[in-house]
mmCIF file of N, CA and C in Angstrom:
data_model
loop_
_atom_site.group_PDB
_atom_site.id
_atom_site.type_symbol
_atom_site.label_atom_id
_atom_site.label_comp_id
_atom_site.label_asym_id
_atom_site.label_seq_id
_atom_site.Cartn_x
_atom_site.Cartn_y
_atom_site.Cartn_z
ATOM 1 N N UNK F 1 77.042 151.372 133.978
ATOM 2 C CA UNK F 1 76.411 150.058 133.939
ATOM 3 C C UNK F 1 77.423 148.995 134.356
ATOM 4 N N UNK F 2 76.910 148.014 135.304
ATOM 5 C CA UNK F 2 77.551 147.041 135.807
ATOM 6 C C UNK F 2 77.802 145.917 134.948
ATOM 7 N N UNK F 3 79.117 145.103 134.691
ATOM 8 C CA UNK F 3 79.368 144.499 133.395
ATOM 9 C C UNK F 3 78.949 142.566 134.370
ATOM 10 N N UNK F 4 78.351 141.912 134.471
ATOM 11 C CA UNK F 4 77.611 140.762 134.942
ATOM 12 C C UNK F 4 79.125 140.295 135.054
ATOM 13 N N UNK F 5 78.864 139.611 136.732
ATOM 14 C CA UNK F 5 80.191 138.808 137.246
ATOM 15 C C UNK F 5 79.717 137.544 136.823
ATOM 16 N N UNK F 6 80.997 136.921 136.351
ATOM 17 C CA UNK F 6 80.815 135.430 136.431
ATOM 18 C C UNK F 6 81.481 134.750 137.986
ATOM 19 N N UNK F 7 80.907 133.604 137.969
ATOM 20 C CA UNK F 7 81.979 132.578 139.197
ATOM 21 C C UNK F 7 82.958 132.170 138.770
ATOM 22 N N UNK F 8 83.748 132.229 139.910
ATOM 23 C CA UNK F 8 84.645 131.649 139.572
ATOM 24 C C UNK F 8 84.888 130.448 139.876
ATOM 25 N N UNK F 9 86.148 130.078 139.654
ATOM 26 C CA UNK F 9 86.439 128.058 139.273
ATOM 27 C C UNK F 9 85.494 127.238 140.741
ATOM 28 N N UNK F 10 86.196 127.606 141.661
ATOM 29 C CA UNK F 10 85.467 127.468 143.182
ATOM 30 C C UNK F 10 83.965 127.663 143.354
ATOM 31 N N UNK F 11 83.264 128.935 142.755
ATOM 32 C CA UNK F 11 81.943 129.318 143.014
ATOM 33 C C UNK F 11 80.860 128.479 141.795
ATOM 34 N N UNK F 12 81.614 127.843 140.843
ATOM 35 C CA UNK F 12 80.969 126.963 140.066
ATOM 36 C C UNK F 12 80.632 125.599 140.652
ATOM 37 N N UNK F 13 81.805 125.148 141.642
ATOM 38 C CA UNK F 13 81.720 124.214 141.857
ATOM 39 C C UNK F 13 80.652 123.559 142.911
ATOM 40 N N UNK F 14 80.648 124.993 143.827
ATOM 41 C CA UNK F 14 79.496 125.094 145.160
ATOM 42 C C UNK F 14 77.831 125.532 144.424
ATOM 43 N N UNK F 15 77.930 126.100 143.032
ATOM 44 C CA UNK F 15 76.917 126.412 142.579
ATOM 45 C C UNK F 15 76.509 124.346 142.242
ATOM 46 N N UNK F 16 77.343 124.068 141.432
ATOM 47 C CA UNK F 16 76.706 122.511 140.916
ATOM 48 C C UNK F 16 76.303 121.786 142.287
ATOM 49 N N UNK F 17 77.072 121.701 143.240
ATOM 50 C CA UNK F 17 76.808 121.184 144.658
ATOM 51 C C UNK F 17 75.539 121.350 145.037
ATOM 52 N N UNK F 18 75.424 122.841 144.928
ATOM 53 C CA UNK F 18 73.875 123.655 145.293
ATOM 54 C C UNK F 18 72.900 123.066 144.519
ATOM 55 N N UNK F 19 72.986 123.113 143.307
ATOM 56 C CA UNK F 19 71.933 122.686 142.163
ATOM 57 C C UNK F 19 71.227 121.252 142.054
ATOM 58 N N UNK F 20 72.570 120.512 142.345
ATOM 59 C CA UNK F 20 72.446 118.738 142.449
ATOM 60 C C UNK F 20 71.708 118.740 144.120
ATOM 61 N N UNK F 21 71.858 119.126 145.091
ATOM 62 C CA UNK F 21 71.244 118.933 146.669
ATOM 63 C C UNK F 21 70.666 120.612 146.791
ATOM 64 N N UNK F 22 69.530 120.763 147.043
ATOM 65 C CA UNK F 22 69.196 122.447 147.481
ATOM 66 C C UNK F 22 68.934 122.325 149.049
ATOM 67 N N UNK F 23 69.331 121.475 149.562
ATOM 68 C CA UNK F 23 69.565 121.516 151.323
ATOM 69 C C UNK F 23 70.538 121.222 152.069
ATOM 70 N N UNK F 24 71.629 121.435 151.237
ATOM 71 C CA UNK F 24 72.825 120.763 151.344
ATOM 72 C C UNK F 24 73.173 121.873 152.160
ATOM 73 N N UNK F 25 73.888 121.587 153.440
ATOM 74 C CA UNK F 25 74.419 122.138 154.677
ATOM 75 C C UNK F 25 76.057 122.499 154.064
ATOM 76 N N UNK F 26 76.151 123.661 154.997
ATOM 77 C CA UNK F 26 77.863 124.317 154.737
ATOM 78 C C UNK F 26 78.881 122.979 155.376
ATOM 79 N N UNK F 27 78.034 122.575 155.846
ATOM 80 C CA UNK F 27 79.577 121.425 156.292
ATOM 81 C C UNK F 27 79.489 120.240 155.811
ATOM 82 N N UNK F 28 78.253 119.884 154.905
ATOM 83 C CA UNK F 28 78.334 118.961 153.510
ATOM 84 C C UNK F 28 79.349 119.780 152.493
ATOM 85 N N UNK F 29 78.965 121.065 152.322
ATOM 86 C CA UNK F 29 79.725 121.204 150.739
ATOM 87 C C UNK F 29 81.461 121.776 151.712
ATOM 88 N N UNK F 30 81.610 121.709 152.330
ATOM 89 C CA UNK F 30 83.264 121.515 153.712
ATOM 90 C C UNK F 30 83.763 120.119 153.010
ATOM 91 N N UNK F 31 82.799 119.493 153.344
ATOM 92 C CA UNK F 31 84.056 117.735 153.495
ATOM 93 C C UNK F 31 83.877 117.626 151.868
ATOM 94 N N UNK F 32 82.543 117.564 151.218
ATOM 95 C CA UNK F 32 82.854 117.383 149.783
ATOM 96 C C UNK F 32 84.202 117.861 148.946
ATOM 97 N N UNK F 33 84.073 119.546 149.217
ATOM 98 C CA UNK F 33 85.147 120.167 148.261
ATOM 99 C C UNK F 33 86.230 120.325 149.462
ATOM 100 N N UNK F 34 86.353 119.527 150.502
ATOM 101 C CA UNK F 34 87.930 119.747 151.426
ATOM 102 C C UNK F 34 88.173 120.926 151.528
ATOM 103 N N UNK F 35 87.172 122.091 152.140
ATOM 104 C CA UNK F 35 87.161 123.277 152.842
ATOM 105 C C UNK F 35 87.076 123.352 154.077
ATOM 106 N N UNK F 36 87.562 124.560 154.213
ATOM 107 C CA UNK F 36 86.677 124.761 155.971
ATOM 108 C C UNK F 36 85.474 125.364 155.877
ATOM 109 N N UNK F 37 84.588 125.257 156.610
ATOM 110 C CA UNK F 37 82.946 125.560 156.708
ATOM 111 C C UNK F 37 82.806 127.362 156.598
ATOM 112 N N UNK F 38 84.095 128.018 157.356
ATOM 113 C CA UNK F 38 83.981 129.060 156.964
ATOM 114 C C UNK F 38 84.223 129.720 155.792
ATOM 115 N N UNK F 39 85.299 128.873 154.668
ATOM 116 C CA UNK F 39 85.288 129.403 153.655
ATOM 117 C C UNK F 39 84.383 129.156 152.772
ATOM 118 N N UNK F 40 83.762 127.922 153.178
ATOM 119 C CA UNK F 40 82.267 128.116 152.343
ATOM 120 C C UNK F 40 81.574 128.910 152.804
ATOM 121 N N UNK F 41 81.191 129.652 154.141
ATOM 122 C CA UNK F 41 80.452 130.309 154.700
ATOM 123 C C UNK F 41 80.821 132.066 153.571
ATOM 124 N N UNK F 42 82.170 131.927 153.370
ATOM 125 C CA UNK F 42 82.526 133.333 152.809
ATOM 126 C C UNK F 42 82.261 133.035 151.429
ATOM 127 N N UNK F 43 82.325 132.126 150.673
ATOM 128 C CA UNK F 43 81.543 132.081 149.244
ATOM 129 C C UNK F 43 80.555 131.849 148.984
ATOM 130 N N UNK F 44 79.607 131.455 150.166
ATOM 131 C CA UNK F 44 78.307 131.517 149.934
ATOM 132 C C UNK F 44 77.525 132.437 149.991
ATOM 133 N N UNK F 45 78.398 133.437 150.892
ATOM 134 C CA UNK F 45 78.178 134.842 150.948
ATOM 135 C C UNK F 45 78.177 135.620 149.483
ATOM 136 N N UNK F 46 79.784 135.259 149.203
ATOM 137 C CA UNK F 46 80.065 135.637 148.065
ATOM 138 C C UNK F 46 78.717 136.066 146.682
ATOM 139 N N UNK F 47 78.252 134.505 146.508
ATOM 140 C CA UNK F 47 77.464 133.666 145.723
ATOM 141 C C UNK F 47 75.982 134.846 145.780
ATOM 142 N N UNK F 48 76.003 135.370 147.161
ATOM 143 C CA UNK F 48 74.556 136.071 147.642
ATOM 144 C C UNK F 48 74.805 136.900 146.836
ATOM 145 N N UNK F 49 75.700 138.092 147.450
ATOM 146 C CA UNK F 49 75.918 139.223 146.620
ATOM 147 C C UNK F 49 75.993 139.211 145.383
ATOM 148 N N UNK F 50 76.832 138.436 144.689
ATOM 149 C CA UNK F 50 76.948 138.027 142.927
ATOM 150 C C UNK F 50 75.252 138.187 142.211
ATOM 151 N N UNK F 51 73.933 137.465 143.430
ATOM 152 C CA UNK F 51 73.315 137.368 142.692
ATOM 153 C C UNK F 51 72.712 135.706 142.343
ATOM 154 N N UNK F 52 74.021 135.100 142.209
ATOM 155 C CA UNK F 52 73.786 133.502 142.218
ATOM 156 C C UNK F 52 72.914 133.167 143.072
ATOM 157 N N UNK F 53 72.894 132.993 144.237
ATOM 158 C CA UNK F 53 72.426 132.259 145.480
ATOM 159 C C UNK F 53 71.205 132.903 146.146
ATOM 160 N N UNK F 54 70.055 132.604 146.362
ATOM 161 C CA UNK F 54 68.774 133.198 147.587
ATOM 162 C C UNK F 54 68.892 131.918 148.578
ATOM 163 N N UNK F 55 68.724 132.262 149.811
ATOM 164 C CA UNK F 55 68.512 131.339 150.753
ATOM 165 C C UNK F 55 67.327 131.453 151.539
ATOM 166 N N UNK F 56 66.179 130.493 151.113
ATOM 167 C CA UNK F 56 64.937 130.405 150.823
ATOM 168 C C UNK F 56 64.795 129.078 152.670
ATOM 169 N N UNK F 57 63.999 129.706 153.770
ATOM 170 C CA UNK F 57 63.403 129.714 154.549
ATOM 171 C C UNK F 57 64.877 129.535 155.506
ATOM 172 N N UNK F 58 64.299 128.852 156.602
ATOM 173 C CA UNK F 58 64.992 128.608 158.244
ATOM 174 C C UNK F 58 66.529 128.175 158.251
ATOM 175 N N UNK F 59 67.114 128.026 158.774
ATOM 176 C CA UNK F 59 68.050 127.480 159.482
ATOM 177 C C UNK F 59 67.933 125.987 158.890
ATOM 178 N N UNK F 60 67.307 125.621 159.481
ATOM 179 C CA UNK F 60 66.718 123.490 159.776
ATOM 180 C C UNK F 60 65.669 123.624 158.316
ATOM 181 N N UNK F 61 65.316 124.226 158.084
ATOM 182 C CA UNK F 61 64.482 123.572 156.931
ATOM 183 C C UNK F 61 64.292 124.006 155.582
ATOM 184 N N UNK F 62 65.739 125.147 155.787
ATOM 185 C CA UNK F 62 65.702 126.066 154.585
ATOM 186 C C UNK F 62 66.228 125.390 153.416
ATOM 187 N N UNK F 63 66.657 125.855 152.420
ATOM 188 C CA UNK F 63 67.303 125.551 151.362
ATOM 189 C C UNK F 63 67.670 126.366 150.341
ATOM 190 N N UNK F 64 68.558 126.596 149.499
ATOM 191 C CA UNK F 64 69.563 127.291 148.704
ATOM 192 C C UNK F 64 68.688 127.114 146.726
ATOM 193 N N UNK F 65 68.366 128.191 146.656
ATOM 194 C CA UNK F 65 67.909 128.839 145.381
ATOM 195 C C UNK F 65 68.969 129.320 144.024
ATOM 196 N N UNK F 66 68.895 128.642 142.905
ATOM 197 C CA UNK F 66 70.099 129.396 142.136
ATOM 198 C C UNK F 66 69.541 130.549 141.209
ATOM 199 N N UNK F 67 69.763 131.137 141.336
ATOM 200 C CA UNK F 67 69.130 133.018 140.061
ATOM 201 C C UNK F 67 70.029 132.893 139.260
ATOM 202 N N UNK F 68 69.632 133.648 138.164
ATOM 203 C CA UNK F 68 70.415 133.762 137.017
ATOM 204 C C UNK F 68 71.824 134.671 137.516
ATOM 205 N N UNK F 69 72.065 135.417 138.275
ATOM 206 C CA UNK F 69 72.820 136.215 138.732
ATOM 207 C C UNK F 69 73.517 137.598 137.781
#
């Protein structure tokens, strides 16, 4: 049995980002938390797998879902 991951310090912070805006673009939560777009691109990934994160429709009109994870 798998013991439930938590986030970490970083993946909390893109989770509240997520929660407060659910259309908030990778290169909004870039300049907010002073990343590069790809390392949000790799914790948002992250965030998928964990469980945290669904990314609910398109490209242009989608938006970011939080699960219990």
């Amino acid at each position: 049995q798998k013991s439930p991951q938590k986030p970490t310090a970083l993946e909390q912070k893109i989770l509240q980002k997520v929660q407060k805006t659910s259309k908030i673009t990778r290169k909004e939560l870039a300049l907010q938390l002073a990343l590069s777009e790809e390392t949000i691109k790799e914790y948002l990934d992250r965030l998928r797998k964990k469980g945290f994160l669904i990314r609910r429709g398109g490209r242009k009109a989608g938006y970011w879902e939080i699960t219990e994870g």
